[in-house]
Each structure stands twice: as structure tokens, then as C-alpha cells.
Amino acid sequence: MGTVFSIAVRDPGPDTPGALRRIVERLHRIDAVFSTYRPESQISLLGRGELALADCDPEVRTVLAACREVAAETDGYFTEQPGGRLDPSGWVKGWAVEEAAALLRASGARQYCVSGGGDVQTSGGPWRIGIADPRQDSTDPGRLVAVLSGRDLAVATSGTAERGAHILDPHTGRPADGLASLTLVGAPGTGIARTDAWATAAFAMGPERALAWATRRPAIEALAVLPDGTKRWTPGLPQHLPPSGPADWQLAAR
């Protein structure tokens, strides 16, 4: 998937090492089927017309169906074919994090955090999650724009910091440039797969439409960083900030 996964378990048990091995195997399987970096993956073969959907792993059909659901939920701002090329990575990466988290829970863990390429699913807590400043440079690579705190959270960030202007507006076909980053926070029970896909779609919407859309969604809050560094957020975002956060976060959404 072209990214790094990390796992923290606060309550390891006898089956935790086995669960971690199963997670690694599961992630490699997902990568083998869905990686757009691998020309021999099923999704690459399908996109080139060298493999029929009926001959793919059944999870391919499940993933493509989920992508269509998200497209409907976001007024078409999400697509599994950005730029006309089959690429459901906007769903797959968060789903892979979700799958890893499910294997940990099945092993008996209840206090854990799974992170994959900026998508984070936590259980138990509270956990503190730093949001990278999309305008950081090589002189300050660890600079944060915010720190979120809470229990059982799904946090996904889409932006240009790591891969440049790679998110396309499906309605225009052009790179989305109205935001530097967009972070969505899902309340307990909100899966990271959908939260991540929504974050991709909301980034493509631009700041005004994205914040209005997120405000209407139950159990979702948003933090937008504009190209000039200005921060904007939905009214409920301050509930996810540590009590010691800056006073200006307690203001209403602006």
C-alpha cells in the first residue's frame, strides 16, 4: 500500500504475538490483491482488463461496492476511479487498519491503537493523536497542527504533505487545491474505513463544502487546514481536544 503500519497494545495477552503475526499476514494479503503499486495485483490486472471481476477475490467486489456507497454519501466526491484509473485505495487503506484492529480485538485486546499511513483506529483509551502540520518543512519535520484525545476513535487525515497534490476532484478531474489537509474524527463505533474514505472525499470538496458536509454528518467532526495555515473546524471538534488545549479551540466553528 506504499505506507507504514504501526500497532500499540496496552494490554497484551498470551495471544497477542499470534495476533500480530496474523495481522502481518492479513495486511500482506490485502496488499497482494489491492496494491496499485504491484502490476501483478488483482486490482491492477482488473484495471487493465486482464482479469474479470468474476475471477477476482470476492473481497474485490465487496470493496468496490463500499466505494460506490461512499460515492453516494459524498455527492460523488469519492470514486474508485480517480483520473479514470481503477484505484480503490481511498477505501482499502482504512479498511486494512480496521481489519488489523478486528484481529487484535479477537485476540482479547481492548486497549490498542492501529495506525496505517495517517489513519488511526483506537480502542479503549484515552489516546492522544497528533495531527501533522501539512506546511512543515525539513527543518521541523515533527511539527503538529493539533493533538486530539479520546476513547475508541477513528481519525483520518487527507492532505498534500506526504504525496503532494494527489487527490483529484472527481467532478473536474483536476487536483484538489483548496485545502492543505483535512482531518475527520469519527465518534466511537465509527469505522476507520468509512472515516478515511469520507476524509478523501471531503478534501476534494474544498473547505467550505467540506465543513458544511461534515457538520451535517452525525458522529463526525472535522479539522481543516488551509494552504496559508489557517485552521477551521466543525462545532464539535473541541470535545476531542485535551483540556489543556489552546483557548481559541473553545470558540465556535469559524
mmCIF file of N, CA and C in Angstrom, residues 208-254:
data_model
loop_
_atom_site.group_PDB
_atom_site.id
_atom_site.type_symbol
_atom_site.label_atom_id
_atom_site.label_comp_id
_atom_site.label_asym_id
_atom_site.label_seq_id
_atom_site.Cartn_x
_atom_site.Cartn_y
_atom_site.Cartn_z
ATOM 1 N N GLU A 208 -15.136 25.095 2.278
ATOM 2 C CA GLU A 208 -16.498 25.488 2.624
ATOM 3 C C GLU A 208 -17.449 24.301 2.535
ATOM 4 N N ARG A 209 -17.422 23.619 1.418
ATOM 5 C CA ARG A 209 -18.323 22.490 1.218
ATOM 6 C C ARG A 209 -17.995 21.360 2.200
ATOM 7 N N ALA A 210 -16.690 21.106 2.444
ATOM 8 C CA ALA A 210 -16.290 20.013 3.329
ATOM 9 C C ALA A 210 -16.793 20.236 4.755
ATOM 10 N N LEU A 211 -16.610 21.437 5.274
ATOM 11 C CA LEU A 211 -17.031 21.700 6.649
ATOM 12 C C LEU A 211 -18.554 21.671 6.776
ATOM 13 N N ALA A 212 -19.253 22.183 5.767
ATOM 14 C CA ALA A 212 -20.714 22.134 5.801
ATOM 15 C C ALA A 212 -21.197 20.687 5.745
ATOM 16 N N TRP A 213 -20.552 19.874 4.889
ATOM 17 C CA TRP A 213 -20.934 18.466 4.778
ATOM 18 C C TRP A 213 -20.661 17.734 6.088
ATOM 19 N N ALA A 214 -19.476 17.942 6.679
ATOM 20 C CA ALA A 214 -19.126 17.260 7.924
ATOM 21 C C ALA A 214 -20.041 17.678 9.069
ATOM 22 N N THR A 215 -20.455 18.932 9.103
ATOM 23 C CA THR A 215 -21.342 19.414 10.161
ATOM 24 C C THR A 215 -22.687 18.699 10.110
ATOM 25 N N ARG A 216 -23.100 18.326 8.905
ATOM 26 C CA ARG A 216 -24.390 17.638 8.761
ATOM 27 C C ARG A 216 -24.316 16.155 9.089
ATOM 28 N N ARG A 217 -23.089 15.583 9.112
ATOM 29 C CA ARG A 217 -22.960 14.155 9.360
ATOM 30 C C ARG A 217 -22.960 13.868 10.860
ATOM 31 N N PRO A 218 -23.767 12.953 11.337
ATOM 32 C CA PRO A 218 -23.700 12.599 12.759
ATOM 33 C C PRO A 218 -22.410 11.852 13.062
ATOM 34 N N ALA A 219 -21.861 12.086 14.234
ATOM 35 C CA ALA A 219 -20.694 11.346 14.744
ATOM 36 C C ALA A 219 -19.406 11.637 13.984
ATOM 37 N N ILE A 220 -19.341 12.757 13.246
ATOM 38 C CA ILE A 220 -18.124 13.128 12.539
ATOM 39 C C ILE A 220 -17.791 14.591 12.835
ATOM 40 N N GLU A 221 -16.531 14.848 13.157
ATOM 41 C CA GLU A 221 -16.049 16.224 13.300
ATOM 42 C C GLU A 221 -14.859 16.408 12.366
ATOM 43 N N ALA A 222 -14.583 17.652 12.012
ATOM 44 C CA ALA A 222 -13.546 17.923 11.011
ATOM 45 C C ALA A 222 -12.634 19.060 11.443
ATOM 46 N N LEU A 223 -11.365 18.928 11.060
ATOM 47 C CA LEU A 223 -10.371 19.989 11.212
ATOM 48 C C LEU A 223 -9.754 20.229 9.839
ATOM 49 N N ALA A 224 -9.914 21.436 9.330
ATOM 50 C CA ALA A 224 -9.377 21.791 8.020
ATOM 51 C C ALA A 224 -8.212 22.758 8.192
ATOM 52 N N VAL A 225 -7.142 22.517 7.450
ATOM 53 C CA VAL A 225 -6.009 23.431 7.408
ATOM 54 C C VAL A 225 -5.902 23.961 5.981
ATOM 55 N N LEU A 226 -6.001 25.271 5.831
ATOM 56 C CA LEU A 226 -5.936 25.883 4.515
ATOM 57 C C LEU A 226 -4.482 26.042 4.075
ATOM 58 N N PRO A 227 -4.243 26.266 2.787
ATOM 59 C CA PRO A 227 -2.868 26.400 2.300
ATOM 60 C C PRO A 227 -2.058 27.484 3.004
ATOM 61 N N ASP A 228 -2.728 28.530 3.529
ATOM 62 C CA ASP A 228 -1.985 29.581 4.232
ATOM 63 C C ASP A 228 -1.796 29.280 5.714
ATOM 64 N N GLY A 229 -2.221 28.092 6.159
ATOM 65 C CA GLY A 229 -2.060 27.702 7.560
ATOM 66 C C GLY A 229 -3.260 27.985 8.442
ATOM 67 N N THR A 230 -4.250 28.682 7.929
ATOM 68 C CA THR A 230 -5.453 28.958 8.700
ATOM 69 C C THR A 230 -6.174 27.662 9.048
ATOM 70 N N LYS A 231 -6.632 27.565 10.292
ATOM 71 C CA LYS A 231 -7.365 26.379 10.744
ATOM 72 C C LYS A 231 -8.850 26.699 10.855
ATOM 73 N N ARG A 232 -9.673 25.765 10.398
ATOM 74 C CA ARG A 232 -11.121 25.883 10.558
ATOM 75 C C ARG A 232 -11.642 24.524 11.008
ATOM 76 N N TRP A 233 -12.752 24.527 11.749
ATOM 77 C CA TRP A 233 -13.225 23.260 12.302
ATOM 78 C C TRP A 233 -14.733 23.266 12.506
ATOM 79 N N THR A 234 -15.283 22.088 12.679
ATOM 80 C CA THR A 234 -16.710 21.940 12.949
ATOM 81 C C THR A 234 -16.979 22.210 14.431
ATOM 82 N N PRO A 235 -18.228 22.545 14.773
ATOM 83 C CA PRO A 235 -18.520 22.967 16.154
ATOM 84 C C PRO A 235 -18.149 21.962 17.232
ATOM 85 N N GLY A 236 -18.235 20.660 16.939
ATOM 86 C CA GLY A 236 -17.981 19.667 17.973
ATOM 87 C C GLY A 236 -16.541 19.227 18.105
ATOM 88 N N LEU A 237 -15.640 19.758 17.271
ATOM 89 C CA LEU A 237 -14.258 19.280 17.328
ATOM 90 C C LEU A 237 -13.593 19.514 18.685
ATOM 91 N N PRO A 238 -13.836 20.665 19.374
ATOM 92 C CA PRO A 238 -13.141 20.879 20.651
ATOM 93 C C PRO A 238 -13.350 19.790 21.693
ATOM 94 N N GLN A 239 -14.404 18.979 21.570
ATOM 95 C CA GLN A 239 -14.606 17.893 22.539
ATOM 96 C C GLN A 239 -13.514 16.832 22.427
ATOM 97 N N HIS A 240 -12.803 16.809 21.296
ATOM 98 C CA HIS A 240 -11.739 15.832 21.090
ATOM 99 C C HIS A 240 -10.359 16.398 21.415
ATOM 100 N N LEU A 241 -10.310 17.592 21.981
ATOM 101 C CA LEU A 241 -9.041 18.213 22.318
ATOM 102 C C LEU A 241 -8.745 18.042 23.801
ATOM 103 N N PRO A 242 -7.480 17.868 24.175
ATOM 104 C CA PRO A 242 -7.138 17.756 25.597
ATOM 105 C C PRO A 242 -7.569 19.009 26.349
ATOM 106 N N PRO A 243 -7.892 18.886 27.632
ATOM 107 C CA PRO A 243 -8.319 20.053 28.420
ATOM 108 C C PRO A 243 -7.317 21.193 28.395
ATOM 109 N N SER A 244 -6.041 20.879 28.190
ATOM 110 C CA SER A 244 -5.009 21.911 28.197
ATOM 111 C C SER A 244 -4.806 22.564 26.833
ATOM 112 N N GLY A 245 -5.694 22.246 25.881
ATOM 113 C CA GLY A 245 -5.544 22.801 24.532
ATOM 114 C C GLY A 245 -5.688 24.308 24.536
ATOM 115 N N PRO A 246 -5.238 24.987 23.468
ATOM 116 C CA PRO A 246 -5.316 26.443 23.379
ATOM 117 C C PRO A 246 -6.742 26.942 23.551
ATOM 118 N N ALA A 247 -6.883 28.087 24.171
ATOM 119 C CA ALA A 247 -8.206 28.631 24.456
ATOM 120 C C ALA A 247 -9.004 28.895 23.188
ATOM 121 N N ASP A 248 -8.313 29.238 22.080
ATOM 122 C CA ASP A 248 -9.060 29.586 20.876
ATOM 123 C C ASP A 248 -9.791 28.387 20.269
ATOM 124 N N TRP A 249 -9.411 27.167 20.681
ATOM 125 C CA TRP A 249 -10.126 25.991 20.193
ATOM 126 C C TRP A 249 -11.540 25.938 20.780
ATOM 127 N N GLN A 250 -11.763 26.620 21.872
ATOM 128 C CA GLN A 250 -13.077 26.539 22.511
ATOM 129 C C GLN A 250 -14.085 27.461 21.840
ATOM 130 N N LEU A 251 -13.644 28.231 20.858
ATOM 131 C CA LEU A 251 -14.552 29.097 20.122
ATOM 132 C C LEU A 251 -15.467 28.256 19.245
ATOM 133 N N ALA A 252 -16.569 28.835 18.845
ATOM 134 C CA ALA A 252 -17.443 28.136 17.914
ATOM 135 C C ALA A 252 -16.740 27.989 16.569
ATOM 136 N N ALA A 253 -17.269 27.118 15.740
ATOM 137 C CA ALA A 253 -16.646 26.900 14.423
ATOM 138 C C ALA A 253 -16.593 28.214 13.657
ATOM 139 N N ARG A 254 -15.549 28.389 12.895
ATOM 140 C CA ARG A 254 -15.425 29.645 12.164
ATOM 141 C C ARG A 254 -15.065 29.337 10.714
#
